[in-house]
Coordinates of C-alpha atoms and ligand atoms in Angstrom, one line a residue:
M1 CA 38.5 -96.8 -224.7
I2 CA 39.0 -94.4 -227.6
G3 CA 35.9 -92.2 -228.4
L4 CA 35.4 -91.4 -232.1
I5 CA 33.6 -88.3 -233.2
S6 CA 32.8 -87.0 -236.6
A7 CA 30.6 -84.4 -238.2
T8 CA 30.7 -85.0 -242.0
A9 CA 30.4 -87.9 -244.4
A10 CA 34.2 -87.7 -245.2
G11 CA 34.9 -87.7 -241.5
A12 CA 32.5 -90.6 -240.9
A13 CA 34.2 -92.7 -243.5
A14 CA 37.6 -92.3 -241.8
R15 CA 36.0 -92.8 -238.4
D16 CA 34.5 -96.1 -239.6
R17 CA 37.9 -97.3 -240.9
L18 CA 39.3 -96.8 -237.5
A19 CA 36.4 -98.4 -235.8
A20 CA 36.7 -101.4 -238.0
A21 CA 40.4 -101.7 -237.4
W22 CA 40.1 -101.4 -233.6
P23 CA 36.7 -102.8 -232.7
D24 CA 37.7 -103.5 -229.1
R25 CA 39.5 -100.2 -228.5
T26 CA 37.0 -97.7 -230.0
R27 CA 33.5 -96.5 -229.5
V28 CA 31.6 -94.2 -231.9
Y29 CA 29.8 -91.2 -230.4
D30 CA 27.0 -90.1 -232.7
G31 CA 24.7 -87.2 -232.4
P32 CA 25.4 -83.4 -232.2
V33 CA 29.2 -83.1 -232.0
G34 CA 29.3 -80.8 -228.9
D35 CA 27.3 -83.4 -227.0
A36 CA 29.3 -86.3 -228.4
V37 CA 32.6 -84.7 -227.4
R38 CA 31.4 -84.0 -223.9
R39 CA 30.2 -87.6 -223.4
A40 CA 33.4 -89.1 -224.9
F41 CA 35.6 -86.8 -222.8
A42 CA 33.9 -88.0 -219.7
E43 CA 33.9 -91.7 -220.6
C44 CA 37.1 -92.4 -222.6
E45 CA 40.8 -92.3 -222.0
Q46 CA 41.3 -90.9 -225.5
L47 CA 39.4 -89.1 -228.3
V48 CA 39.9 -89.0 -232.0
C49 CA 37.9 -86.1 -233.5
F50 CA 37.4 -86.0 -237.3
L51 CA 37.0 -82.2 -237.1
A52 CA 39.0 -79.1 -237.6
T53 CA 41.4 -78.3 -234.7
G54 CA 39.6 -75.0 -234.1
A55 CA 36.3 -76.7 -233.5
V56 CA 37.8 -79.2 -231.2
V57 CA 39.7 -76.6 -229.2
R58 CA 36.4 -74.7 -228.6
L59 CA 34.6 -77.9 -227.6
V60 CA 37.3 -79.3 -225.4
A61 CA 38.5 -76.1 -223.7
P62 CA 35.8 -75.9 -221.0
L63 CA 36.2 -79.6 -220.2
L64 CA 40.0 -79.5 -219.5
G65 CA 40.9 -80.2 -215.9
D66 CA 44.2 -81.9 -215.0
K67 CA 47.0 -82.8 -217.4
A68 CA 47.5 -86.1 -215.5
S69 CA 43.9 -87.3 -215.9
D70 CA 42.4 -85.6 -218.9
P71 CA 42.0 -87.8 -222.0
G72 CA 44.4 -87.4 -224.9
V73 CA 42.8 -85.8 -227.9
V74 CA 43.8 -86.3 -231.5
C75 CA 42.3 -84.4 -234.4
V76 CA 42.1 -85.7 -238.0
D77 CA 41.3 -83.3 -240.7
E78 CA 38.4 -83.9 -243.1
G79 CA 40.9 -84.7 -245.9
G80 CA 42.6 -87.3 -243.7
Q81 CA 46.0 -85.8 -244.3
F82 CA 47.0 -85.1 -240.7
A83 CA 46.6 -86.7 -237.3
V84 CA 47.2 -83.9 -234.9
S85 CA 48.1 -84.6 -231.2
L86 CA 46.1 -81.7 -229.7
V87 CA 45.9 -82.3 -225.9
G88 CA 47.6 -84.8 -223.6
G89 CA 50.6 -85.6 -225.8
H90 CA 52.4 -87.5 -223.1
G91 CA 50.1 -88.1 -220.2
G92 CA 47.1 -88.8 -222.4
G93 CA 49.1 -90.8 -224.9
A94 CA 48.0 -88.5 -227.7
N95 CA 51.4 -88.4 -229.4
E96 CA 51.5 -92.1 -229.7
L97 CA 47.9 -92.3 -230.7
A98 CA 48.5 -89.7 -233.4
R99 CA 51.3 -91.9 -234.8
E100 CA 49.1 -95.0 -234.7
V101 CA 46.1 -93.3 -236.3
G102 CA 48.4 -91.7 -238.9
E103 CA 49.8 -95.1 -239.8
L104 CA 46.4 -96.6 -240.1
L105 CA 44.8 -93.8 -242.2
G106 CA 47.9 -92.9 -244.1
A107 CA 47.9 -89.5 -242.4
E108 CA 50.9 -87.5 -241.3
P109 CA 51.2 -87.5 -237.5
V110 CA 51.7 -84.0 -236.1
V111 CA 53.4 -83.8 -232.7
T112 CA 54.3 -80.5 -231.3
T113 CA 55.1 -81.4 -227.7
A114 CA 58.4 -79.7 -227.1
T115 CA 60.3 -82.5 -225.5
D116 CA 59.4 -84.9 -228.3
A117 CA 60.3 -82.5 -231.0
A118 CA 63.7 -81.6 -229.5
G119 CA 64.9 -85.1 -228.8
V120 CA 64.8 -84.6 -225.0
P121 CA 63.0 -87.4 -223.3
G122 CA 59.8 -86.1 -221.6
L123 CA 60.4 -86.5 -217.9
D124 CA 57.0 -88.1 -217.7
T125 CA 57.9 -90.7 -220.3
L126 CA 60.8 -92.4 -218.5
G127 CA 58.6 -95.1 -217.1
L128 CA 59.1 -93.9 -213.5
P129 CA 56.6 -92.1 -211.3
V130 CA 57.4 -88.4 -211.3
E131 CA 56.7 -85.7 -208.7
G132 CA 57.4 -82.0 -208.6
A133 CA 57.9 -79.2 -211.1
V134 CA 57.8 -81.3 -214.3
A135 CA 56.8 -78.3 -216.5
A136 CA 59.4 -76.0 -215.1
V137 CA 62.3 -78.5 -215.3
S138 CA 61.2 -79.7 -218.8
R139 CA 61.3 -76.1 -220.0
A140 CA 64.7 -75.6 -218.4
L141 CA 66.0 -78.7 -220.2
L142 CA 64.7 -77.4 -223.5
D143 CA 66.0 -73.9 -223.0
G144 CA 69.4 -75.2 -222.2
E145 CA 69.3 -73.9 -218.6
P146 CA 71.6 -75.9 -216.3
V147 CA 69.7 -78.8 -214.7
A148 CA 71.6 -80.8 -212.2
L149 CA 70.9 -84.6 -212.0
R150 CA 71.2 -86.4 -208.7
N151 CA 70.7 -90.1 -209.4
D152 CA 70.9 -91.4 -205.8
S153 CA 69.5 -94.8 -207.0
R154 CA 71.9 -95.1 -209.9
W155 CA 68.9 -95.9 -212.0
P156 CA 69.8 -96.4 -215.7
L157 CA 68.4 -93.4 -217.5
P158 CA 68.4 -92.3 -221.1
P159 CA 70.7 -89.3 -221.8
L160 CA 69.4 -86.0 -220.4
P161 CA 71.1 -82.7 -221.2
V162 CA 72.1 -82.2 -217.5
A163 CA 74.9 -80.2 -215.9
P164 CA 77.0 -80.8 -212.8
E165 CA 75.3 -77.8 -211.0
G166 CA 72.2 -75.9 -211.7
A167 CA 69.3 -73.9 -210.4
Y168 CA 67.0 -76.7 -211.6
G169 CA 67.3 -80.3 -210.5
I170 CA 66.3 -83.9 -211.2
R171 CA 66.6 -86.3 -208.4
V172 CA 66.2 -90.0 -208.7
T173 CA 65.5 -91.4 -205.3
D174 CA 63.3 -93.7 -203.3
R175 CA 63.6 -91.4 -200.2
L176 CA 60.8 -89.1 -199.1
V177 CA 61.9 -85.7 -200.2
E178 CA 59.9 -82.6 -200.8
P179 CA 60.9 -81.3 -204.3
S180 CA 61.4 -77.5 -204.5
G181 CA 59.6 -75.5 -207.2
Q182 CA 62.5 -76.1 -209.5
E183 CA 63.0 -79.8 -208.9
V184 CA 61.6 -83.0 -210.2
V185 CA 61.8 -86.3 -208.3
L186 CA 61.7 -89.6 -210.2
R187 CA 60.8 -92.7 -208.3
P188 CA 62.7 -95.8 -209.2
P189 CA 61.1 -99.2 -208.3
T190 CA 63.8 -100.1 -205.8
L191 CA 61.8 -101.2 -202.8
V192 CA 60.4 -104.6 -202.0
V193 CA 58.1 -105.0 -199.1
G194 CA 57.9 -108.5 -197.5
V195 CA 54.5 -109.1 -195.9
G196 CA 53.2 -111.7 -193.6
A197 CA 49.6 -111.9 -192.3
S198 CA 47.4 -114.2 -190.3
R199 CA 44.3 -115.6 -192.0
G200 CA 41.7 -112.9 -192.3
A201 CA 44.0 -110.0 -191.6
P202 CA 42.1 -106.9 -192.8
S203 CA 43.6 -105.1 -195.8
A204 CA 43.4 -101.8 -194.0
E205 CA 45.7 -103.2 -191.3
V206 CA 48.2 -104.5 -193.8
L207 CA 48.2 -101.3 -195.8
E208 CA 48.5 -99.1 -192.8
L209 CA 51.5 -101.2 -191.6
I210 CA 53.2 -100.9 -194.9
E211 CA 52.6 -97.2 -195.4
G212 CA 53.5 -96.4 -191.8
S213 CA 56.7 -98.4 -192.0
L214 CA 57.7 -96.6 -195.2
R215 CA 56.9 -93.2 -193.9
E216 CA 58.8 -93.7 -190.7
A217 CA 61.8 -94.9 -192.6
G218 CA 61.6 -91.9 -194.9
L219 CA 60.8 -94.0 -198.0
S220 CA 58.3 -93.3 -200.8
P221 CA 55.5 -95.7 -201.4
R222 CA 55.8 -94.8 -205.1
S223 CA 59.2 -96.6 -205.2
V224 CA 57.7 -99.9 -204.1
A225 CA 58.3 -102.4 -206.9
A226 CA 56.5 -105.4 -205.3
L227 CA 55.0 -107.0 -202.2
A228 CA 56.5 -110.4 -201.5
T229 CA 55.2 -113.2 -199.3
V230 CA 55.0 -117.0 -198.9
D231 CA 53.0 -119.2 -201.4
A232 CA 50.5 -120.1 -198.7
K233 CA 49.5 -116.5 -198.5
A234 CA 49.2 -115.9 -202.3
G235 CA 45.4 -115.6 -201.9
E236 CA 45.3 -113.9 -198.5
H237 CA 42.8 -111.1 -199.1
G238 CA 44.4 -108.4 -197.0
I239 CA 47.8 -108.8 -198.8
V240 CA 46.3 -109.1 -202.3
E241 CA 44.2 -106.0 -201.6
A242 CA 47.1 -104.1 -200.3
A243 CA 49.2 -104.9 -203.4
G244 CA 46.3 -103.8 -205.5
R245 CA 45.9 -100.5 -203.6
L246 CA 49.7 -99.8 -204.0
G247 CA 49.4 -100.8 -207.7
V248 CA 52.2 -103.3 -207.5
P249 CA 52.5 -107.1 -208.1
L250 CA 52.5 -109.6 -205.4
V251 CA 55.4 -112.1 -205.6
T252 CA 55.3 -115.3 -203.7
Y253 CA 58.0 -117.9 -202.7
T254 CA 57.8 -121.4 -201.3
A255 CA 58.3 -122.0 -197.6
E256 CA 61.6 -123.9 -198.4
E257 CA 62.9 -121.0 -200.4
L258 CA 62.1 -118.6 -197.6
A259 CA 63.5 -120.9 -194.9
A260 CA 66.9 -120.8 -196.7
V261 CA 67.2 -117.0 -196.4
E262 CA 69.2 -115.8 -193.4
V263 CA 67.2 -113.2 -191.5
P264 CA 67.9 -111.1 -188.4
N265 CA 64.5 -111.8 -186.7
P266 CA 63.4 -115.4 -187.1
S267 CA 60.5 -116.7 -185.0
D268 CA 58.6 -119.8 -184.2
A269 CA 55.1 -118.7 -185.1
P270 CA 55.4 -118.7 -188.9
L271 CA 57.6 -121.9 -188.6
A272 CA 54.6 -123.7 -187.1
A273 CA 52.0 -122.1 -189.4
V274 CA 53.7 -122.1 -192.8
G275 CA 57.0 -123.9 -192.4
T276 CA 59.5 -121.1 -192.5
P277 CA 61.0 -119.1 -189.5
S278 CA 60.5 -115.9 -191.4
V279 CA 58.0 -114.6 -194.0
A280 CA 58.3 -110.9 -194.2
E281 CA 62.0 -110.5 -193.9
A282 CA 62.9 -113.6 -195.9
A283 CA 60.5 -112.7 -198.7
A284 CA 61.8 -109.2 -198.9
L285 CA 65.5 -110.3 -198.8
L286 CA 65.2 -113.3 -201.2
G287 CA 66.1 -111.3 -204.2
G288 CA 69.0 -109.6 -202.5
G289 CA 69.4 -106.1 -201.3
E290 CA 69.7 -104.1 -198.1
L291 CA 67.2 -104.5 -195.2
L292 CA 66.1 -101.0 -194.5
V293 CA 63.1 -101.9 -192.2
P294 CA 63.5 -105.1 -190.2
K295 CA 60.3 -107.0 -189.3
R296 CA 57.6 -104.9 -187.8
K297 CA 54.2 -105.9 -186.5
S298 CA 51.0 -104.0 -187.0
T299 CA 49.7 -102.1 -184.0
A300 CA 46.3 -103.8 -183.8
S301 CA 45.8 -106.2 -181.0
P302 CA 46.3 -109.0 -181.7
A303 CA 48.7 -107.9 -184.5
M304 CA 47.7 -109.8 -187.7
A305 CA 50.3 -108.5 -190.1
T306 CA 54.1 -108.1 -190.3
C307 CA 56.3 -106.4 -192.9
A308 CA 59.9 -105.7 -193.7
V309 CA 61.4 -103.4 -196.4
V310 CA 64.4 -104.1 -198.5
R311 CA 66.1 -101.9 -201.1
R312 CA 67.4 -103.7 -204.1
P313 CA 70.4 -102.2 -206.0
A314 CA 69.5 -100.7 -209.3
R315 CA 70.2 -103.0 -212.2
G316 CA 71.9 -101.9 -215.4
R317 CA 70.1 -102.5 -218.6
L318 CA 71.5 -104.2 -221.7
A319 CA 69.3 -104.1 -224.7
V320 CA 70.5 -106.3 -227.6
V321 CA 68.9 -104.7 -230.6
G322 CA 68.6 -106.0 -234.1
L323 CA 68.5 -103.2 -236.7
G324 CA 67.0 -105.3 -239.5
P325 CA 68.7 -105.6 -242.9
G326 CA 69.1 -101.9 -243.7
A327 CA 65.9 -100.1 -244.7
R328 CA 64.6 -97.7 -242.0
D329 CA 61.1 -99.1 -242.3
L330 CA 62.3 -102.6 -241.4
L331 CA 63.7 -101.3 -238.1
T332 CA 61.0 -102.2 -235.6
P333 CA 59.4 -99.6 -233.4
R334 CA 60.6 -101.5 -230.4
A335 CA 64.2 -101.3 -231.7
R336 CA 63.8 -97.6 -232.2
A337 CA 62.5 -97.1 -228.7
E338 CA 65.4 -99.0 -227.2
L339 CA 67.9 -96.9 -229.2
R340 CA 66.3 -93.8 -227.7
R341 CA 66.2 -95.4 -224.2
A342 CA 69.9 -96.0 -224.2
S343 CA 72.6 -93.7 -222.7
V344 CA 75.4 -95.8 -224.2
L345 CA 75.4 -97.4 -227.6
V346 CA 77.8 -100.1 -228.5
G347 CA 78.3 -101.4 -232.0
L348 CA 80.2 -101.8 -235.2
D349 CA 80.8 -98.4 -236.8
Q350 CA 78.9 -99.2 -240.0
Y351 CA 75.8 -100.2 -238.1
V352 CA 76.1 -97.1 -235.8
D353 CA 76.0 -95.0 -239.0
Q354 CA 72.8 -96.7 -240.0
I355 CA 70.9 -95.3 -237.0
R356 CA 73.0 -92.4 -235.7
D357 CA 70.2 -89.9 -236.5
L358 CA 67.8 -91.7 -234.2
L359 CA 69.9 -91.4 -231.1
R360 CA 69.1 -88.8 -228.5
P361 CA 71.6 -86.0 -228.1
G362 CA 74.1 -87.0 -225.4
T363 CA 74.1 -90.7 -226.2
R364 CA 77.6 -92.0 -225.6
V365 CA 78.6 -94.0 -228.7
L366 CA 81.3 -96.7 -228.4
E367 CA 81.9 -97.9 -231.9
S368 CA 84.6 -100.1 -233.2
G369 CA 85.7 -101.7 -236.4
L370 CA 85.2 -105.2 -237.8
G371 CA 86.6 -108.0 -235.7
A372 CA 86.6 -106.4 -232.3
E373 CA 83.6 -108.6 -231.4
E374 CA 84.6 -109.9 -228.0
E375 CA 85.7 -106.5 -226.9
R376 CA 82.4 -104.9 -228.0
A377 CA 80.5 -107.6 -226.1
R378 CA 82.7 -107.0 -223.0
T379 CA 82.3 -103.2 -223.2
A380 CA 78.6 -103.4 -223.5
V381 CA 78.3 -105.7 -220.4
E382 CA 80.7 -103.7 -218.4
E383 CA 78.8 -100.5 -219.1
A384 CA 75.5 -102.2 -218.1
R385 CA 77.1 -103.5 -214.9
R386 CA 78.1 -99.9 -214.1
G387 CA 74.4 -99.1 -214.1
Q388 CA 74.0 -97.7 -217.6
A389 CA 71.2 -98.2 -220.1
V390 CA 73.1 -99.8 -222.9
A391 CA 72.0 -100.7 -226.4
L392 CA 74.2 -103.3 -228.2
I393 CA 73.3 -103.3 -231.8
G394 CA 73.7 -105.7 -234.7
S395 CA 72.3 -105.8 -238.2
G396 CA 69.4 -108.1 -239.0
D397 CA 68.8 -109.9 -235.8
A398 CA 71.4 -109.4 -233.2
G399 CA 71.2 -113.0 -232.1
V400 CA 71.9 -114.4 -235.6
Y401 CA 75.7 -114.8 -236.2
A402 CA 76.0 -111.6 -234.2
M403 CA 76.5 -109.9 -230.8
A404 CA 73.9 -111.5 -228.6
S405 CA 75.7 -114.7 -227.8
P406 CA 79.2 -113.2 -227.1
A407 CA 77.5 -110.6 -224.9
L408 CA 75.4 -113.0 -222.9
A409 CA 78.3 -115.2 -222.5
E410 CA 80.0 -112.3 -220.6
A411 CA 76.9 -111.2 -218.7
S412 CA 76.1 -112.0 -215.1
D413 CA 72.7 -112.0 -213.5
D414 CA 73.1 -108.6 -212.0
I415 CA 71.9 -106.8 -215.1
D416 CA 68.6 -106.8 -217.0
V417 CA 68.9 -108.1 -220.5
I418 CA 66.3 -107.1 -223.1
G419 CA 66.3 -108.8 -226.5
V420 CA 64.8 -106.9 -229.5
P421 CA 64.4 -109.2 -232.5
G422 CA 65.2 -107.9 -236.0
V423 CA 64.5 -109.0 -239.5
T424 CA 67.4 -111.3 -240.3
A425 CA 69.0 -111.4 -243.8
A426 CA 67.5 -114.8 -244.7
L427 CA 64.0 -113.4 -244.2
A428 CA 64.7 -110.1 -246.0
A429 CA 66.1 -112.1 -248.9
A430 CA 63.2 -114.6 -248.9
A431 CA 60.7 -111.8 -249.2
I432 CA 62.6 -110.5 -252.3
L433 CA 62.9 -114.0 -253.8
G434 CA 59.3 -115.1 -253.3
A435 CA 58.5 -117.8 -250.8
P436 CA 61.6 -120.0 -250.6
L437 CA 61.3 -120.8 -246.9
G438 CA 57.8 -122.3 -247.2
H439 CA 59.0 -125.5 -245.7
D440 CA 61.7 -126.6 -243.3
H441 CA 64.9 -124.6 -243.7
V442 CA 68.3 -123.9 -242.1
S443 CA 70.8 -121.2 -242.1
I444 CA 74.5 -122.1 -242.4
S445 CA 77.3 -119.6 -242.1
L446 CA 80.2 -120.5 -244.4
S447 CA 82.7 -118.4 -242.4
D448 CA 85.3 -120.7 -241.0
L449 CA 86.8 -118.0 -238.8
H450 CA 85.0 -119.2 -235.7
T451 CA 84.1 -122.7 -236.9
P452 CA 86.3 -125.4 -238.3
W453 CA 85.5 -126.2 -241.9
D454 CA 84.9 -129.9 -241.2
V455 CA 82.0 -128.9 -238.9
I456 CA 80.5 -126.6 -241.5
E457 CA 80.9 -129.3 -244.1
R458 CA 79.2 -131.9 -241.9
R459 CA 76.2 -129.6 -241.5
V460 CA 75.9 -128.8 -245.2
R461 CA 75.9 -132.5 -245.8
A462 CA 73.2 -133.1 -243.2
A463 CA 71.1 -130.4 -244.7
A464 CA 71.6 -131.8 -248.2
E465 CA 70.5 -135.3 -247.0
A466 CA 67.6 -133.9 -245.1
D467 CA 66.4 -132.0 -248.1
L468 CA 66.3 -128.7 -246.2
V469 CA 66.2 -125.3 -247.9
V470 CA 69.5 -123.8 -247.0
T471 CA 70.4 -120.1 -246.7
F472 CA 74.2 -119.4 -246.6
Y473 CA 75.3 -116.4 -244.6
N474 CA 78.9 -115.1 -245.0
P475 CA 79.0 -117.0 -248.3
R476 CA 82.2 -115.7 -249.8
S477 CA 84.9 -113.1 -249.3
R478 CA 88.1 -112.2 -251.0
G479 CA 90.1 -114.5 -248.7
R480 CA 87.5 -117.3 -248.6
D481 CA 86.5 -118.2 -252.1
W482 CA 86.4 -122.1 -252.2
Q483 CA 83.9 -122.7 -249.4
L484 CA 80.8 -121.7 -251.4
P485 CA 81.5 -123.9 -254.5
K486 CA 82.3 -126.8 -252.2
A487 CA 79.0 -126.4 -250.2
L488 CA 77.0 -126.1 -253.5
A489 CA 78.7 -129.2 -254.8
I490 CA 77.6 -131.1 -251.7
L491 CA 74.0 -130.0 -252.2
A492 CA 74.2 -130.8 -255.9
G493 CA 74.9 -134.4 -254.9
H494 CA 71.3 -134.6 -253.6
R495 CA 69.4 -132.1 -255.8
E496 CA 68.8 -131.6 -259.5
P497 CA 71.0 -129.2 -261.4
A498 CA 67.9 -127.1 -262.1
T499 CA 67.2 -126.6 -258.4
P500 CA 66.3 -122.9 -257.9
V501 CA 68.9 -120.8 -256.1
G502 CA 68.2 -117.2 -255.0
V503 CA 71.1 -114.7 -254.7
V504 CA 70.3 -111.5 -252.8
R505 CA 72.8 -108.8 -252.3
N506 CA 72.2 -105.8 -249.9
A507 CA 68.6 -106.7 -249.2
S508 CA 66.6 -103.6 -248.4
R509 CA 69.6 -101.3 -248.9
P510 CA 69.7 -98.7 -251.7
D511 CA 71.7 -101.0 -254.1
E512 CA 69.6 -104.1 -253.4
S513 CA 69.7 -106.8 -256.0
G514 CA 68.1 -110.2 -256.1
R515 CA 68.1 -112.8 -258.8
L516 CA 67.0 -116.4 -259.4
T517 CA 69.4 -118.9 -260.9
T518 CA 70.0 -122.6 -260.5
L519 CA 72.5 -124.9 -258.8
A520 CA 74.1 -125.6 -262.1
A521 CA 74.2 -122.0 -263.4
L522 CA 75.2 -120.1 -260.3
D523 CA 78.6 -118.4 -260.7
P524 CA 80.1 -118.2 -257.2
A525 CA 82.2 -115.2 -258.4
T526 CA 79.1 -113.1 -258.4
V527 CA 78.6 -113.7 -254.6
D528 CA 80.2 -111.6 -251.9
M529 CA 79.9 -110.8 -248.2
M530 CA 76.9 -108.5 -248.7
T531 CA 75.0 -111.5 -250.1
V532 CA 73.0 -114.4 -248.9
V533 CA 72.4 -117.5 -251.1
T534 CA 69.3 -119.5 -250.7
V535 CA 69.2 -123.0 -252.2
G536 CA 65.8 -124.6 -252.7
N537 CA 64.9 -128.2 -251.7
T538 CA 63.9 -130.9 -254.2
A539 CA 60.3 -129.4 -254.3
T540 CA 61.3 -125.8 -254.8
R541 CA 60.2 -124.3 -258.1
D542 CA 60.7 -121.2 -260.2
I543 CA 57.1 -120.0 -260.7
A544 CA 56.8 -116.8 -262.8
G545 CA 60.3 -115.8 -261.8
R546 CA 59.6 -116.3 -258.1
M547 CA 61.3 -118.9 -255.9
V548 CA 58.5 -121.0 -254.3
T549 CA 58.9 -123.9 -251.9
P550 CA 55.6 -125.7 -251.3
R551 CA 54.4 -126.2 -247.8
G552 CA 54.1 -129.9 -248.3
Y553 CA 56.4 -132.2 -250.2
R554 CA 53.7 -132.1 -252.9
W555 CA 51.4 -129.4 -253.8
Q556 CA 48.3 -129.3 -251.6
T557 CA 45.2 -130.9 -253.0
S558 CA 42.0 -129.0 -252.7
E559 CA 40.7 -131.2 -249.8
E560 CA 43.7 -130.1 -247.7
G561 CA 42.7 -126.6 -248.4
S562 CA 44.9 -123.7 -247.7
K563 CA 45.6 -123.2 -244.1
Ligands
SAH1 N1 73.0 -110.6 -237.8 C1 72.9 -110.6 -239.2 C2 73.9 -111.6 -239.9 C3 75.3 -111.3 -239.6 S1 76.4 -112.3 -240.5 C4 71.4 -110.9 -239.7 O1 70.7 -111.4 -238.8 O2 71.1 -110.7 -240.8 C5 76.7 -111.3 -241.9 C6 76.2 -111.9 -243.2 O3 74.8 -111.7 -243.2 C7 76.6 -111.3 -244.5 O4 77.9 -111.8 -244.9 C8 75.5 -111.6 -245.4 O5 75.6 -113.0 -245.8 C9 74.3 -111.6 -244.5 N2 73.6 -110.2 -244.6 C10 73.4 -109.4 -243.7 N3 72.7 -108.3 -244.1 C11 72.4 -108.6 -245.4 C12 71.6 -107.9 -246.4 N4 71.0 -106.7 -246.1 N5 71.5 -108.5 -247.6 C13 72.1 -109.6 -247.9 N6 72.8 -110.3 -247.0 C14 73.0 -109.8 -245.7

């Protein structure tokens, strides 16, 4: 919950806008501000105070306890110009909240957390549990002091300004190690604990067994990614409760799946009870990995729980990221986050230029020129398989006539693939033209580099017959000039000469241009490779200079209403 506090009428107006926009996330604290701040601080995860920073500093200072648990505090000035992340930038999420509030109120977010400002990822923002001297090591990174990285788990990390040797250290490991005063330990989710339990096994017994086994094997419970068991035990209270206490999901498999896993210690008891000779070992091993702790029983008598621990190899990460049509504000926040998450960036040089300023210092950039598609795809996959965090970029949406399919054709199941959608050219162009895609539509690429012309022609013909709105990608280049006229002629066989045609060049780029013409009037010579051409269907109209395709084949009557 986000607590909202204001003192003046101007502050209250901004506060109410926030409350109206986020009714389920916010609660207004009325009354004297000091009292309101104290109550909100105790009850909320975050506060937005529509007060001067000085006032908030004085009110909040006596309440501050621990960076890890204090709420994040954002201040918005009376004029609504700035949203200042005051306390709990990372841990309390105040940096992110300042950006969100800023966006909503039209205020400038002010973020002063050093790691955010310097382009060094905060050690507590990597998505991994972190232990040790976070403040000291973060400072060392910022000051350019040598910080050595020991990534025992080979976990894919974003670029960090690290050195081969150093007085400071970052260690990525699932082993129980005591960090020194100059060291941070990151806990990758590499461990899977298989669990079996008799009906009614107490959760304390299950939990003790798991924690004891990890401790004796020298493994950190904070690296446990999941508990795993057999379907029949999905609702077994002791196991469910243990997963909850560890804060990890419970994964279940069918008895048949488990019976197929080869294990060192099969036994008859689970075979009779649930139909597999092993639950704990088989469930832990089913996703692959190395068995670190073979089946163990709890010490209670009779023992009601078993467990086994497996370490899964770290998986590389391949993010396939669409950059949108060009404009920075059409790049999604998720795409931006993936670019900053990557240690290796793979892409066409002109697209890399589009986002180079967003990359973290130290990102390895593998750029290549036009044409080297297969090689780019292979490089990206190879880097991910070597355990890197890779972003493979494409303009628009990376899955539309772009890198996603060649990359995934190369990829095996030993890497994680994350797709980030982007605004594809057809959509960017449509928004400029009006509403040309209001009914069924297709995209057709006129490039016959990868596709034989007769296939393309067949598809154009089918679209013409089906009365689909058509957007042509790759419509015309210097070496390919007859395909567009040919395609338009096919459409003209089924549509009036006056059918609206939208021509958009460099959508959302500085030299954007869009114009509306007709099938009869379009001069193909005005079209190039930076352009998409959208041809209306038989119902598409030019209305006040905008291209509009009705949602039905006739205009809606008032009874149908507007849905
Ligand atoms: N993945 C891209 C498409 C790649 S194919 C996407 O989803 O948009 C390349 C073709 O896309 C170009 O020849 C052109 O037809 C079209 N295109 C890409 N960006 C464009 C833009 N900003 N404006 C107009 N057309 C664009």
